[in-house]
Tab-separated table of C-alpha atoms in Angstrom:
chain	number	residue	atom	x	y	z
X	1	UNK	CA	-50.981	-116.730	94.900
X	2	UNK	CA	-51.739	-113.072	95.770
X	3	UNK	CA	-55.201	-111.494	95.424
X	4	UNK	CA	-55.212	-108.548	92.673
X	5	UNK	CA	-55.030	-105.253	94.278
X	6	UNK	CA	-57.971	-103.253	94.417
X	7	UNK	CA	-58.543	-100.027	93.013
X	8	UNK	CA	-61.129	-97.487	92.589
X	9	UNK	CA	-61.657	-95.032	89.336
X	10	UNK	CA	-64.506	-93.401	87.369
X	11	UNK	CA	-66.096	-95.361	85.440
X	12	UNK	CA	-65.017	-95.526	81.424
X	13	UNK	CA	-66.756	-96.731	78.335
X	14	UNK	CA	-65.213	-100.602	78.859
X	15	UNK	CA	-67.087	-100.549	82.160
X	16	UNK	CA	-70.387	-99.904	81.179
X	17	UNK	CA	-71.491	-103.172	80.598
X	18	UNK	CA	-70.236	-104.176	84.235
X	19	UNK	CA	-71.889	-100.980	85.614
X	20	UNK	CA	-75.412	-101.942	84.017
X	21	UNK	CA	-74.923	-105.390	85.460
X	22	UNK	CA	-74.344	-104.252	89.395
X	23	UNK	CA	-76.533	-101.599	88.664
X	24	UNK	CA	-79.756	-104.513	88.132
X	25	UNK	CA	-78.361	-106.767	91.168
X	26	UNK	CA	-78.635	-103.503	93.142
X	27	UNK	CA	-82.047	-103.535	91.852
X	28	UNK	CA	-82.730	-107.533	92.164
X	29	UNK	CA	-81.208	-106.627	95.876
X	30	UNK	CA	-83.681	-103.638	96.651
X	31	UNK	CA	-86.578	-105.462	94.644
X	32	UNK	CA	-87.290	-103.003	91.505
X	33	UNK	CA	-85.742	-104.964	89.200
X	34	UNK	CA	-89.700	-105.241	87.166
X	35	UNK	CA	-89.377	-101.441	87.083
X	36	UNK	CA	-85.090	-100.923	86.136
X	37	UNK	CA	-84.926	-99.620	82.446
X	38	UNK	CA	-81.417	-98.449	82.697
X	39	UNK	CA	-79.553	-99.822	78.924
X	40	UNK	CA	-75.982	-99.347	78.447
X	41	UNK	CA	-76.988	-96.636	75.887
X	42	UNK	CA	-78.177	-94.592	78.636
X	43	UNK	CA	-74.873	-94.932	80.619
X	44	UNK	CA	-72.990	-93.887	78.053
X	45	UNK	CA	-74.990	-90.767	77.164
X	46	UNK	CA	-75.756	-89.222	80.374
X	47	UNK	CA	-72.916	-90.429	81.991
X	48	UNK	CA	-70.658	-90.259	80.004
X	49	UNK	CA	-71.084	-87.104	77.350
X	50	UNK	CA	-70.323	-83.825	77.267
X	51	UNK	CA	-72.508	-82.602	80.697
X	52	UNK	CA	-72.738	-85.686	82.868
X	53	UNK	CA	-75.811	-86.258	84.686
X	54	UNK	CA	-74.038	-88.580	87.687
X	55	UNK	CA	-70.821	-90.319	87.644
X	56	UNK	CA	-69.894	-93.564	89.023
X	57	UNK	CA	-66.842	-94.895	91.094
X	58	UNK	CA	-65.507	-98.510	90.243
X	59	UNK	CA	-64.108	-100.390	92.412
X	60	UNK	CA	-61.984	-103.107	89.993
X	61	UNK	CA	-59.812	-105.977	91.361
X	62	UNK	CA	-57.971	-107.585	88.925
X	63	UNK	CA	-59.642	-106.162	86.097
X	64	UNK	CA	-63.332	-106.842	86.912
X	65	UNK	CA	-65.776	-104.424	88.452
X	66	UNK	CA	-66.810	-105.572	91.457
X	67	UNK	CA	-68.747	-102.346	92.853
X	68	UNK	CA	-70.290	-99.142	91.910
X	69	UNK	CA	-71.067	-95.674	93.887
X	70	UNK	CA	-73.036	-93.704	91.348
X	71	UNK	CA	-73.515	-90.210	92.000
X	72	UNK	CA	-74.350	-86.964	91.477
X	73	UNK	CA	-74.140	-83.420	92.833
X	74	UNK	CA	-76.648	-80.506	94.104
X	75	UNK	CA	-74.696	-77.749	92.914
X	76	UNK	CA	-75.660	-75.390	96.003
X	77	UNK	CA	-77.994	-75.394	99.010
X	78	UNK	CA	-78.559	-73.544	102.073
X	79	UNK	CA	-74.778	-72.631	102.763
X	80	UNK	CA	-74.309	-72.033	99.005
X	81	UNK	CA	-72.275	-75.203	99.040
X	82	UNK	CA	-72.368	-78.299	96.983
X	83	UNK	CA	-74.009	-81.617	98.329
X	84	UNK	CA	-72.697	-84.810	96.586
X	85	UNK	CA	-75.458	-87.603	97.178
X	86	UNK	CA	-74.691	-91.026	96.873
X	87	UNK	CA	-77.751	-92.548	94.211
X	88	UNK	CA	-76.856	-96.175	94.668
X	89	UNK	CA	-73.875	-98.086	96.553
X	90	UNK	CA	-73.287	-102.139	95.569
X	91	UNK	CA	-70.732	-104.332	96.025
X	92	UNK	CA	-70.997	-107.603	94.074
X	93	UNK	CA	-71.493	-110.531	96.607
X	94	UNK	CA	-68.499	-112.483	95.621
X	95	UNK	CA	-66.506	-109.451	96.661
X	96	UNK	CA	-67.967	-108.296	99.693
X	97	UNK	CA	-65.619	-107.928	102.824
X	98	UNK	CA	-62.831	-107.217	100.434
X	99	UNK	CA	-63.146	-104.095	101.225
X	100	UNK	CA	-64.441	-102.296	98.181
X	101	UNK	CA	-67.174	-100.801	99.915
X	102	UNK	CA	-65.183	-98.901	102.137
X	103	UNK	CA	-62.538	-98.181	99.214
X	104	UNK	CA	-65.800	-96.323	97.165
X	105	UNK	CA	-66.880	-94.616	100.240
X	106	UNK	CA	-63.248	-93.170	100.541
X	107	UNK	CA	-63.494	-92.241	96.905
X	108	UNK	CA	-66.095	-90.653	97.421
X	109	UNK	CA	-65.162	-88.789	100.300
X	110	UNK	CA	-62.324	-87.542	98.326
X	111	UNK	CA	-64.440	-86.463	95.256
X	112	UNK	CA	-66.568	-84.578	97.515
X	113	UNK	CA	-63.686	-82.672	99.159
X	114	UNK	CA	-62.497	-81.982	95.744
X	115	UNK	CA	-65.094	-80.553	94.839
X	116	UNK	CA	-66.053	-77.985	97.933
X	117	UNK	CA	-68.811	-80.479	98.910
X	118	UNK	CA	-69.227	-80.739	102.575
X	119	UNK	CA	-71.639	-83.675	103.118
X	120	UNK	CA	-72.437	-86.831	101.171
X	121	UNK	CA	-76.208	-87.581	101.400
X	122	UNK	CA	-78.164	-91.026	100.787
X	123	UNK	CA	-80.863	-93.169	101.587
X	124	UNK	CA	-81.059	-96.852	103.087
X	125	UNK	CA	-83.496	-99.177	102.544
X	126	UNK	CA	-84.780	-99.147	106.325
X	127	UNK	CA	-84.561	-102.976	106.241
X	128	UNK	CA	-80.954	-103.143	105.358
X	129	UNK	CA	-79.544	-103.930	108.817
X	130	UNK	CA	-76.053	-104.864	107.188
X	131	UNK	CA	-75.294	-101.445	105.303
X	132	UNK	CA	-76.322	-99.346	108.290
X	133	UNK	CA	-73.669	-101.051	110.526
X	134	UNK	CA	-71.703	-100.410	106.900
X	135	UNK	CA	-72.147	-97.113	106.677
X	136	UNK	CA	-71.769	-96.391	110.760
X	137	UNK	CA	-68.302	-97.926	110.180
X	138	UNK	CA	-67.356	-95.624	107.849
X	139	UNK	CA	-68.185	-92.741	110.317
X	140	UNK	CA	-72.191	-91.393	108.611
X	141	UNK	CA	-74.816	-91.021	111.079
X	142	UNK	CA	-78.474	-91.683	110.664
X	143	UNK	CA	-80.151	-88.535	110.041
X	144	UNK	CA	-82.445	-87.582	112.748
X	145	UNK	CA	-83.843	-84.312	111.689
X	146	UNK	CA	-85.013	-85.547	108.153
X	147	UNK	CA	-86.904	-88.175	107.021
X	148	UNK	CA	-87.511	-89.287	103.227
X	149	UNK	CA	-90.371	-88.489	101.609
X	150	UNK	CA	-91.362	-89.580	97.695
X	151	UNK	CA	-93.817	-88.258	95.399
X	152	UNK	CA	-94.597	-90.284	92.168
X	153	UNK	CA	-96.006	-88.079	89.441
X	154	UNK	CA	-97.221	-89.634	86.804
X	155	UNK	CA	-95.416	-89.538	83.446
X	156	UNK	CA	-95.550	-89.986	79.746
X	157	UNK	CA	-93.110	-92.921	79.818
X	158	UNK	CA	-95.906	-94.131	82.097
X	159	UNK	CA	-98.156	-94.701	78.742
X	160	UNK	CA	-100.835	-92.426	79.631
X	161	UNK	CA	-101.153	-88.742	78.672
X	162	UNK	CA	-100.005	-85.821	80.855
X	163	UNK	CA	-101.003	-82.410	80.529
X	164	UNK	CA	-98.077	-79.502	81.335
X	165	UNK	CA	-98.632	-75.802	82.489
């Protein structure tokens, strides 16, 4: 019997439910999951309305999702061109070395070149030995000049009152 081919499209409104689900193994995988409040509803409205937020890349073989790039774009920066930054890359385990990985980075690569983007940006969680060597595959280098930094500002969602300017 032959394997189903495997392709790689945005995401639609059937997929959502598929997308939410690699979207909280991602998180069970990075350890967040206590702090993940994605719902489908929010998907489907800011991904996909009228003015997406991000867009995601499925990888499907035979029908099933089986991996998600979602993404979004900084419309301009220093060189007055677009970066597209990869938010979150997962590849269900079942599915690994089947190469859908490598299928959404090539996606990706495309969408970025489609759009006059010149670099794809993203972080690594600096223990994840196995998506490095991933990602050095596909030809990315580890960034030397720049290192992530985070600032968490506190929020109304957070329960407790913030005041504005």
């Amino acid at each position: 019997m032959h394997a189903s081919p495997l392709s790689v499209r945005p995401f639609q409104r059937q997929d959502v439910a598929d997308v939410l689900r690699l979207m909280r193994d991602l998180a069970v995988f990075e350890g967040y999951i206590d702090a993940f409040r994605v719902t489908e509803r929010d998907l489907i409205e800011h991904g996909l309305g009228d003015s997406p937020r991000f867009g995601v890349l499925v990888a499907d073989i035979g029908g099933r999702a089986v991996g998600i790039a979602v993404h979004y774009v900084i419309p301009w920066t220093y060189d007055l061109k677009p970066t597209l930054v990869l938010k979150e890359l997962f590849v269900d385990e079942t599915a690994r070395s089947l190469g859908a990985g490598a299928a959404l980075i090539d996606a990706l690569k495309r969408h970025a070149a489609a759009i006059g983007a010149p670099r794809i940006e993203w972080s690594v969680l600096a223990s994840n030995d196995a998506a490095k060597r991933f990602y050095r595959r596909q030809g990315a280098k580890l960034d030397a000049i720049w290192e992530p930094w985070t600032l968490l500002i506190q929020t109304e969602d957070d329960g407790k009152e913030v005041s504005g300017i």
